[in-house]
Amino acid sequence: MTLTLVFQIDGRDFGIELDAVQEIIEDQKIYPVPNRVACLSGAVNVHGEVLPVIDLPALLGSSSGSIRDDRLVVLAPAFRSLVLAVERVREILPLQLEQAGVPDPADDNAFSRGRLEREGEAPLFLLDTNAVFERLAVCFD
């Protein structure tokens, strides 16, 4: 079992291994960044380090508008120390990620590296952080 942070974007559940998460911060002031791109919400000060806040729903092409959770997901330094704004932070669950199957192409989800079926629940998509970083590179070119 792997502890997994579950969050939502466009009503879909996404998960990221807790090892990739440094912390979840609440009510953090987001400072504006001049000439920013749509997927960049601004910057936050996390323990004296200024980090970019990536609007993950906007980056993923969400249609839900400006709904964002007040909590921000800070990725661990091994995952490039980014801060992710998501629509809703749900919970931390122990999941058997090794049982995740390949995402169904019908899901139209280029940011998922796996799809985990859960009994009595909608499927959970495992966030592909490499795909997120690749899309960020395109945004900032």
Coordinates of N, CA, C and O in Angstrom, one line a residue:
M1 N 0.8 -1.2 0.0 CA 0.0 0.0 0.0 C 0.9 1.2 0.0 O 1.9 1.3 0.7
T2 N 0.5 2.2 -0.7 CA 1.2 3.5 -0.9 C 0.3 4.6 -0.4 O -0.8 4.7 -0.9
L3 N 0.7 5.4 0.5 CA -0.1 6.6 0.9 C -0.1 7.5 -0.3 O 0.9 7.9 -0.8
T4 N -1.3 8.0 -0.6 CA -1.5 8.8 -1.8 C -2.4 10.0 -1.5 O -3.5 9.8 -0.9
L5 N -2.0 11.1 -1.9 CA -2.8 12.3 -1.7 C -3.8 12.4 -2.9 O -3.4 12.3 -4.0
V6 N -5.1 12.4 -2.5 CA -6.2 12.5 -3.6 C -6.7 13.9 -3.7 O -7.0 14.5 -2.6
F7 N -6.8 14.4 -4.9 CA -7.3 15.7 -5.1 C -8.2 15.6 -6.4 O -8.1 14.7 -7.1
Q8 N -9.0 16.7 -6.6 CA -9.9 16.7 -7.7 C -9.6 17.8 -8.7 O -9.2 18.9 -8.3
I9 N -9.8 17.5 -10.0 CA -9.8 18.5 -11.1 C -10.9 18.1 -12.0 O -11.0 16.9 -12.4
D10 N -11.8 19.0 -12.3 CA -12.9 18.7 -13.2 C -13.8 17.5 -12.7 O -14.2 16.7 -13.5
G11 N -13.9 17.4 -11.4 CA -14.7 16.3 -10.9 C -14.0 14.9 -10.9 O -14.6 13.9 -10.5
R12 N -12.8 14.9 -11.4 CA -12.1 13.6 -11.5 C -11.1 13.5 -10.3 O -10.5 14.5 -9.9
D13 N -10.9 12.3 -9.8 CA -10.0 12.1 -8.7 C -8.6 11.9 -9.3 O -8.5 11.0 -10.2
F14 N -7.6 12.6 -8.8 CA -6.2 12.4 -9.2 C -5.5 12.0 -7.9 O -5.9 12.4 -6.8
G15 N -4.4 11.3 -8.1 CA -3.6 11.0 -6.9 C -2.1 11.2 -7.2 O -1.7 11.1 -8.3
I16 N -1.4 11.5 -6.1 CA 0.1 11.6 -6.2 C 0.6 11.0 -4.9 O 0.1 11.2 -3.8
E17 N 1.7 10.2 -5.1 CA 2.3 9.5 -3.9 C 2.7 10.5 -2.9 O 3.2 11.6 -3.3
L18 N 2.5 10.2 -1.7 CA 2.8 11.2 -0.6 C 4.3 11.4 -0.5 O 4.7 12.5 -0.1
D19 N 5.1 10.5 -1.0 CA 6.5 10.8 -1.0 C 6.9 12.0 -1.9 O 7.9 12.6 -1.7
A20 N 6.0 12.3 -2.9 CA 6.3 13.4 -3.8 C 5.8 14.7 -3.2 O 6.1 15.8 -3.8
V21 N 5.1 14.7 -2.1 CA 4.5 15.9 -1.5 C 5.4 16.3 -0.2 O 5.6 15.5 0.7
Q22 N 5.8 17.5 -0.2 CA 6.5 18.1 0.9 C 5.5 18.4 2.0 O 5.7 18.0 3.2
E23 N 4.5 19.1 1.6 CA 3.4 19.5 2.6 C 2.2 20.1 1.9 O 2.3 20.4 0.7
I24 N 1.2 20.3 2.6 CA 0.0 21.0 2.2 C -0.1 22.2 3.0 O -0.1 22.2 4.2
I25 N -0.2 23.4 2.4 CA -0.3 24.7 3.1 C -1.6 25.3 2.9 O -2.3 25.1 1.9
E26 N -2.1 26.0 3.9 CA -3.4 26.6 3.9 C -3.3 28.1 4.0 O -2.4 28.7 4.6
D27 N -4.3 28.8 3.3 CA -4.5 30.2 3.5 C -3.1 31.0 3.2 O -2.8 31.9 3.9
Q28 N -2.4 30.5 2.3 CA -1.1 31.2 1.9 C -1.3 32.3 1.0 O -2.1 32.1 0.0
K29 N -0.8 33.4 1.2 CA -0.9 34.6 0.3 C -0.1 34.2 -1.0 O 1.1 33.9 -0.9
I30 N -0.8 34.4 -2.1 CA -0.2 34.2 -3.4 C 0.2 35.6 -4.0 O -0.7 36.4 -4.1
Y31 N 1.4 35.8 -4.2 CA 1.9 37.1 -4.7 C 1.8 37.0 -6.3 O 2.2 36.1 -6.9
P32 N 1.3 38.1 -6.8 CA 1.2 38.2 -8.3 C 2.6 38.2 -8.9 O 3.6 38.7 -8.4
V33 N 2.7 37.7 -10.1 CA 3.9 37.7 -10.9 C 3.6 38.5 -12.2 O 2.6 38.2 -12.9
P34 N 4.4 39.5 -12.5 CA 4.2 40.3 -13.7 C 4.3 39.5 -15.0 O 5.1 38.5 -15.0
N35 N 3.5 39.8 -16.0 CA 3.6 39.1 -17.3 C 3.5 37.6 -17.2 O 4.1 36.9 -17.9
R36 N 2.6 37.1 -16.3 CA 2.5 35.7 -16.1 C 1.7 35.0 -17.2 O 0.8 35.6 -17.8
V37 N 1.9 33.7 -17.3 CA 1.1 32.9 -18.2 C -0.1 32.4 -17.5 O -0.1 32.4 -16.2
A38 N -1.1 31.9 -18.2 CA -2.4 31.5 -17.5 C -2.2 30.4 -16.5 O -2.9 30.3 -15.5
C39 N -1.2 29.5 -16.7 CA -1.1 28.4 -15.8 C -0.3 28.7 -14.5 O -0.1 27.9 -13.6
L40 N 0.2 30.0 -14.4 CA 1.0 30.4 -13.3 C 0.1 31.3 -12.4 O -0.3 32.4 -12.9
S41 N -0.3 30.9 -11.2 CA -1.1 31.7 -10.3 C -0.4 32.8 -9.7 O -0.9 33.8 -9.3
G42 N 0.9 32.6 -9.5 CA 1.8 33.6 -8.8 C 2.9 32.9 -8.1 O 3.3 31.8 -8.5
A43 N 3.3 33.4 -6.9 CA 4.4 32.8 -6.1 C 4.0 32.9 -4.7 O 3.3 33.8 -4.2
V44 N 4.5 31.9 -3.9 CA 4.3 31.9 -2.5 C 5.7 31.7 -1.8 O 6.6 31.2 -2.3
N45 N 5.7 32.2 -0.5 CA 6.9 32.0 0.3 C 6.6 30.8 1.2 O 5.7 30.8 2.0
V46 N 7.4 29.7 1.0 CA 7.3 28.5 1.8 C 8.6 28.4 2.6 O 9.7 28.0 2.0
H47 N 8.6 28.7 3.8 CA 9.7 28.5 4.7 C 10.9 29.3 4.2 O 12.1 28.8 4.2
G48 N 10.7 30.5 3.7 CA 11.8 31.4 3.2 C 12.2 31.2 1.8 O 13.0 31.8 1.3
E49 N 11.5 30.2 1.1 CA 11.8 29.9 -0.3 C 10.6 30.4 -1.1 O 9.5 30.0 -0.9
V50 N 10.9 31.2 -2.2 CA 9.8 31.6 -3.1 C 9.7 30.6 -4.2 O 10.6 30.3 -4.9
L51 N 8.4 30.1 -4.2 CA 8.1 29.0 -5.2 C 7.0 29.4 -6.1 O 6.0 30.1 -5.7
P52 N 7.0 29.0 -7.4 CA 5.9 29.3 -8.3 C 4.7 28.4 -7.9 O 4.8 27.3 -7.5
V53 N 3.5 29.0 -8.1 CA 2.2 28.3 -7.9 C 1.6 28.0 -9.2 O 1.3 28.9 -10.0
I54 N 1.5 26.7 -9.5 CA 1.0 26.3 -10.8 C -0.5 26.0 -10.7 O -0.9 25.2 -9.8
D55 N -1.3 26.6 -11.5 CA -2.7 26.4 -11.5 C -2.9 25.1 -12.3 O -3.0 25.1 -13.5
L56 N -2.9 24.0 -11.6 CA -3.0 22.7 -12.3 C -4.3 22.5 -13.1 O -4.2 22.0 -14.3
P57 N -5.4 22.9 -12.6 CA -6.6 22.8 -13.5 C -6.5 23.6 -14.8 O -6.8 23.1 -15.9
A58 N -5.9 24.8 -14.7 CA -5.7 25.6 -16.0 C -4.7 24.9 -16.9 O -4.9 24.8 -18.1
L59 N -3.7 24.3 -16.3 CA -2.6 23.7 -17.1 C -3.2 22.4 -17.8 O -2.9 22.1 -18.9
L60 N -4.1 21.7 -17.1 CA -4.7 20.5 -17.7 C -5.9 20.8 -18.6 O -6.6 19.9 -19.1
G61 N -6.3 22.1 -18.7 CA -7.4 22.5 -19.6 C -8.7 22.3 -19.0 O -9.7 22.1 -19.7
S62 N -8.8 22.5 -17.7 CA -10.1 22.3 -17.0 C -11.1 23.3 -17.5 O -10.8 24.5 -17.8
S63 N -12.4 22.9 -17.4 CA -13.5 23.7 -17.8 C -14.2 24.3 -16.6 O -15.2 25.0 -16.8
S64 N -13.7 24.1 -15.4 CA -14.4 24.5 -14.2 C -14.2 25.9 -13.8 O -14.7 26.3 -12.8
G65 N -13.5 26.7 -14.5 CA -13.4 28.1 -14.2 C -12.4 28.3 -13.1 O -11.3 27.7 -13.1
S66 N -12.7 29.2 -12.1 CA -11.8 29.6 -11.1 C -11.9 29.0 -9.8 O -11.4 29.5 -8.8
I67 N -12.6 27.8 -9.7 CA -12.7 27.2 -8.4 C -11.4 26.5 -8.0 O -10.9 25.7 -8.7
R68 N -10.9 27.0 -6.9 CA -9.6 26.4 -6.3 C -9.7 26.3 -4.8 O -10.3 27.1 -4.1
D69 N -9.1 25.2 -4.3 CA -9.1 25.0 -2.9 C -8.2 26.0 -2.3 O -7.2 26.5 -2.9
D70 N -8.4 26.4 -1.0 CA -7.5 27.3 -0.3 C -6.2 26.6 0.1 O -5.2 27.3 0.4
R71 N -6.2 25.3 0.0 CA -5.0 24.6 0.3 C -4.2 24.4 -0.9 O -4.7 24.2 -2.0
L72 N -2.8 24.5 -0.8 CA -1.9 24.3 -1.9 C -1.0 23.1 -1.6 O -0.6 22.8 -0.5
V73 N -0.7 22.4 -2.6 CA 0.1 21.2 -2.5 C 1.6 21.5 -2.9 O 1.8 21.9 -4.0
V74 N 2.5 21.4 -1.9 CA 3.9 21.7 -2.2 C 4.6 20.4 -2.5 O 4.6 19.5 -1.7
L75 N 5.2 20.4 -3.7 CA 5.9 19.2 -4.1 C 7.3 19.2 -3.5 O 7.9 20.2 -3.2
A76 N 7.8 18.0 -3.2 CA 9.1 17.8 -2.6 C 10.2 18.3 -3.5 O 10.0 18.3 -4.7
P77 N 11.3 18.7 -3.0 CA 12.4 19.2 -3.8 C 12.8 18.2 -4.9 O 13.2 18.6 -6.0
A78 N 12.7 16.9 -4.7 CA 13.0 15.9 -5.7 C 12.1 16.0 -6.9 O 12.3 15.5 -8.0
F79 N 10.9 16.7 -6.7 CA 9.9 16.9 -7.7 C 9.9 18.4 -8.1 O 8.8 18.9 -8.4
R80 N 11.0 19.0 -8.1 CA 11.2 20.4 -8.6 C 10.6 21.5 -7.7 O 10.4 22.6 -8.2
S81 N 10.2 21.2 -6.5 CA 9.7 22.2 -5.6 C 8.7 23.2 -6.2 O 8.8 24.4 -6.1
L82 N 7.7 22.6 -6.8 CA 6.6 23.4 -7.3 C 5.4 23.4 -6.3 O 5.3 22.5 -5.5
V83 N 4.6 24.4 -6.4 CA 3.3 24.4 -5.6 C 2.2 24.3 -6.6 O 2.1 25.0 -7.6
L84 N 1.3 23.3 -6.3 CA 0.2 23.1 -7.2 C -1.1 23.6 -6.5 O -1.5 23.3 -5.4
A85 N -1.9 24.4 -7.3 CA -3.2 24.8 -6.9 C -4.1 23.8 -7.6 O -4.0 23.5 -8.8
V86 N -5.1 23.2 -6.8 CA -6.0 22.2 -7.3 C -7.4 22.6 -7.0 O -7.6 23.5 -6.2
E87 N -8.4 22.0 -7.6 CA -9.8 22.3 -7.3 C -10.2 21.9 -5.9 O -10.9 22.7 -5.2
R88 N -9.8 20.8 -5.4 CA -10.2 20.3 -4.1 C -9.2 19.2 -3.6 O -9.0 18.2 -4.3
V89 N -8.6 19.5 -2.5 CA -7.8 18.4 -1.8 C -8.8 17.6 -1.0 O -9.5 18.1 -0.2
R90 N -8.8 16.3 -1.3 CA -9.8 15.4 -0.7 C -9.2 14.7 0.6 O -9.8 14.9 1.6
E91 N -8.2 13.9 0.4 CA -7.8 13.0 1.5 C -6.5 12.3 1.2 O -6.0 12.4 0.1
I92 N -6.0 11.7 2.2 CA -4.8 10.8 2.0 C -5.3 9.4 2.2 O -5.9 9.1 3.3
L93 N -5.0 8.5 1.3 CA -5.5 7.1 1.3 C -4.4 6.2 1.1 O -3.5 6.4 0.3
P94 N -4.4 5.0 1.7 CA -3.5 3.9 1.4 C -4.1 3.2 0.2 O -5.2 2.7 0.2
L95 N -3.3 3.2 -0.9 CA -3.8 2.6 -2.2 C -2.8 1.6 -2.7 O -1.6 1.8 -2.5
Q96 N -3.3 0.6 -3.4 CA -2.4 -0.3 -4.1 C -2.1 0.2 -5.5 O -2.8 -0.3 -6.5
L97 N -1.2 1.1 -5.6 CA -0.9 1.7 -6.9 C -0.4 0.7 -7.9 O -0.5 1.0 -9.1
E98 N 0.2 -0.3 -7.5 CA 0.7 -1.3 -8.4 C -0.4 -2.0 -9.2 O -0.2 -2.6 -10.2
Q99 N -1.6 -1.9 -8.8 CA -2.8 -2.4 -9.5 C -3.3 -1.5 -10.5 O -4.3 -1.8 -11.2
A100 N -2.7 -0.3 -10.6 CA -3.2 0.7 -11.6 C -3.0 0.2 -13.0 O -2.0 -0.4 -13.3
G101 N -4.0 0.3 -13.8 CA -3.9 -0.1 -15.2 C -3.6 1.1 -16.1 O -3.5 2.3 -15.6
V102 N -3.4 0.9 -17.3 CA -3.1 1.9 -18.3 C -4.3 2.8 -18.5 O -5.4 2.2 -18.6
P103 N -4.2 4.1 -18.5 CA -5.4 4.9 -18.7 C -6.1 4.6 -20.0 O -5.5 4.3 -21.0
D104 N -7.4 4.6 -20.0 CA -8.2 4.4 -21.2 C -8.1 5.7 -22.0 O -8.3 6.8 -21.6
P105 N -7.8 5.5 -23.3 CA -7.7 6.7 -24.2 C -9.0 7.5 -24.2 O -8.9 8.7 -24.5
A106 N -10.1 6.9 -23.9 CA -11.4 7.6 -23.9 C -11.4 8.6 -22.8 O -12.2 9.5 -22.8
D107 N -10.5 8.4 -21.8 CA -10.5 9.3 -20.6 C -10.0 10.7 -21.0 O -10.1 11.7 -20.3
D108 N -9.3 10.7 -22.2 CA -8.7 12.0 -22.7 C -7.9 12.7 -21.6 O -8.1 13.8 -21.2
N109 N -6.9 11.9 -21.0 CA -6.2 12.5 -19.9 C -4.7 12.2 -20.1 O -4.1 11.2 -19.7
A110 N -4.0 13.2 -20.8 CA -2.6 13.1 -21.1 C -1.7 13.2 -19.8 O -0.5 13.0 -19.9
F111 N -2.3 13.6 -18.7 CA -1.5 13.8 -17.5 C -1.6 12.7 -16.5 O -1.2 12.8 -15.4
S112 N -2.1 11.5 -17.0 CA -2.2 10.4 -16.1 C -1.3 9.3 -16.6 O -1.2 9.0 -17.7
R113 N -0.6 8.7 -15.6 CA 0.3 7.5 -15.9 C -0.4 6.2 -15.5 O 0.2 5.2 -15.7
G114 N -1.6 6.3 -15.0 CA -2.3 5.1 -14.6 C -3.7 5.4 -14.1 O -4.0 6.5 -13.8
R115 N -4.5 4.4 -14.2 CA -5.9 4.5 -13.8 C -6.2 3.4 -12.8 O -6.0 2.2 -13.1
L116 N -6.6 3.8 -11.6 CA -6.9 2.8 -10.5 C -8.4 2.7 -10.3 O -9.0 3.7 -10.0
E117 N -8.9 1.5 -10.5 CA -10.3 1.3 -10.3 C -10.5 1.1 -8.8 O -9.8 0.4 -8.2
R118 N -11.6 1.7 -8.3 CA -11.9 1.6 -6.9 C -13.3 1.2 -6.7 O -14.2 1.8 -7.3
E119 N -13.5 0.2 -5.8 CA -14.9 -0.3 -5.6 C -15.8 0.8 -5.1 O -15.5 1.4 -4.0
G120 N -16.9 1.0 -5.7 CA -17.9 2.0 -5.3 C -17.5 3.4 -5.5 O -18.2 4.3 -5.0
E121 N -16.4 3.7 -6.2 CA -16.0 5.0 -6.4 C -15.6 5.2 -7.8 O -15.3 4.3 -8.6
A122 N -15.5 6.5 -8.3 CA -15.0 6.7 -9.6 C -13.5 6.4 -9.7 O -12.8 6.3 -8.6
P123 N -13.0 6.1 -10.8 CA -11.5 5.7 -10.9 C -10.6 6.9 -10.5 O -11.0 8.1 -10.5
L124 N -9.5 6.5 -10.1 CA -8.5 7.5 -9.6 C -7.3 7.5 -10.7 O -6.9 6.4 -11.1
F125 N -7.0 8.7 -11.1 CA -5.9 8.8 -12.1 C -4.6 9.2 -11.4 O -4.6 10.2 -10.6
L126 N -3.5 8.5 -11.7 CA -2.2 8.8 -11.1 C -1.6 10.0 -11.9 O -1.4 9.8 -13.1
L127 N -1.3 11.1 -11.2 CA -0.7 12.2 -11.9 C 0.6 11.9 -12.4 O 1.5 11.4 -11.7
D128 N 0.9 12.2 -13.7 CA 2.2 12.0 -14.3 C 2.9 13.3 -14.2 O 2.7 14.3 -15.0
T129 N 3.8 13.5 -13.2 CA 4.5 14.7 -13.0 C 5.4 15.1 -14.1 O 5.6 16.3 -14.4
N130 N 5.9 14.1 -14.8 CA 6.8 14.4 -16.0 C 6.0 15.1 -17.1 O 6.4 16.0 -17.7
A131 N 4.7 14.6 -17.3 CA 3.9 15.2 -18.3 C 3.5 16.7 -17.9 O 3.5 17.6 -18.7
V132 N 3.3 16.9 -16.6 CA 3.1 18.2 -16.1 C 4.3 19.1 -16.4 O 4.1 20.3 -16.9
F133 N 5.5 18.7 -16.1 CA 6.7 19.5 -16.3 C 6.9 19.8 -17.8 O 7.3 20.8 -18.2
E134 N 6.6 18.8 -18.6 CA 6.7 19.0 -20.1 C 5.7 20.1 -20.6 O 6.1 20.9 -21.4
R135 N 4.5 20.0 -20.1 CA 3.5 21.1 -20.4 C 4.0 22.4 -19.9 O 3.8 23.4 -20.6
L136 N 4.5 22.5 -18.7 CA 5.0 23.7 -18.2 C 6.1 24.3 -19.1 O 6.1 25.5 -19.3
A137 N 7.0 23.5 -19.6 CA 8.0 24.0 -20.4 C 7.5 24.6 -21.7 O 8.0 25.7 -22.1
V138 N 6.4 24.1 -22.2 CA 5.7 24.7 -23.4 C 5.1 26.0 -23.0 O 5.2 27.0 -23.8
C139 N 4.5 26.1 -21.8 CA 3.8 27.3 -21.4 C 4.8 28.5 -21.3 O 4.4 29.6 -21.5
F140 N 6.0 28.2 -20.8 CA 6.9 29.2 -20.5 C 7.9 29.5 -21.7 O 8.8 30.3 -21.6
D141 N 7.7 28.8 -22.8 CA 8.5 29.1 -24.0 C 8.0 30.4 -24.7 O 7.0 30.8 -24.7

